XYZ file of C-alpha atoms in Angstrom:
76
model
C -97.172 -41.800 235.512
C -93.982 -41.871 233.405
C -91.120 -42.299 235.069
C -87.221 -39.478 234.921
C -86.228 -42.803 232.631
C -89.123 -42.979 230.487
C -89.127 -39.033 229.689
C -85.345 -39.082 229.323
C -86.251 -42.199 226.705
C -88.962 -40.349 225.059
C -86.337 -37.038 225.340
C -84.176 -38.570 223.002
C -86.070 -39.883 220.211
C -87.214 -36.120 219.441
C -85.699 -34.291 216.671
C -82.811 -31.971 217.710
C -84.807 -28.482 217.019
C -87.566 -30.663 219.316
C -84.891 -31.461 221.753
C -83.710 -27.664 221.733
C -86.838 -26.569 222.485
C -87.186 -28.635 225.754
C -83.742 -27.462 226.485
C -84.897 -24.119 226.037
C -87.907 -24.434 228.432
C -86.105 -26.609 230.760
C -83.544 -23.536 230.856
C -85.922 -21.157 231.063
C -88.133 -22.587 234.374
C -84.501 -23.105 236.219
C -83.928 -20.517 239.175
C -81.244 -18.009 237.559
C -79.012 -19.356 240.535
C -78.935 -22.838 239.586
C -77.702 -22.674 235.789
C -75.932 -19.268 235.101
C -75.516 -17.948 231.558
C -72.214 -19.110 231.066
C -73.251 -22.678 232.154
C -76.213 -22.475 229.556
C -73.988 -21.710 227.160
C -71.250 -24.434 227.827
C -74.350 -26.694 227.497
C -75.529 -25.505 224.634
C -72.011 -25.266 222.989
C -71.790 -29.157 224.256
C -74.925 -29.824 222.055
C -73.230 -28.263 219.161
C -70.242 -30.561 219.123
C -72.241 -33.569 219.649
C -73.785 -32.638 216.041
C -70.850 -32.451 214.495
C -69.560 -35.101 216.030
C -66.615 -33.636 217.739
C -65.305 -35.949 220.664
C -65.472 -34.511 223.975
C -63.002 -37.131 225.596
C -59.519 -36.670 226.238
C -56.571 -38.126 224.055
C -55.724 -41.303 226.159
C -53.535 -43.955 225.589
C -53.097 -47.656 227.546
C -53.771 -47.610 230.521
C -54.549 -44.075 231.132
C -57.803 -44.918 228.679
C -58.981 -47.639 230.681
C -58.996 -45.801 234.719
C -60.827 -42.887 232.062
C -63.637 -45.657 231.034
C -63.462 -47.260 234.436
C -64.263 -43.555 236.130
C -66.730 -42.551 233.544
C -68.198 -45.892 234.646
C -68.380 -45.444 238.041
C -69.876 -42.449 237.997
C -72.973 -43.526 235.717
């Protein structure tokens, strides 16, 4: 039996219209209550920006860059 990791692995080697259509199921088996339209959409909009390669981190500088990184790390 595969494992969250190993789907999540296999996930990401799909081709993005592959990709959105998992999205689309995963979206569309989800209790209404859990992801609301406007949170599908913010995920979906996400998606967008990570094609065209738009950052999605804040402008940091120094230190303030680093305690970013170190909570993004932390959290993982």
């Amino acid at each position: 039996m595969k494992t969250a990791k190993d789907v999540i692995t296999d996930f990401q080697e799909l081709a993005l219209d592959q990709q959105e259509e998992v999205i689309n199921f995963v979206i569309s088996v989800q209790e209404q209550e859990e992801f609301s339209e406007e949170d599908t959409a913010k995920i979906l909009q996400a998606k967008e920006d990570i094609k065209l390669g738009i950052n999605m981190s804040p402008d940091l500088e120094g230190q303030a860059a680093i305690d970013y990184l170190t909570q993004l790390e932390t959290q993982a």
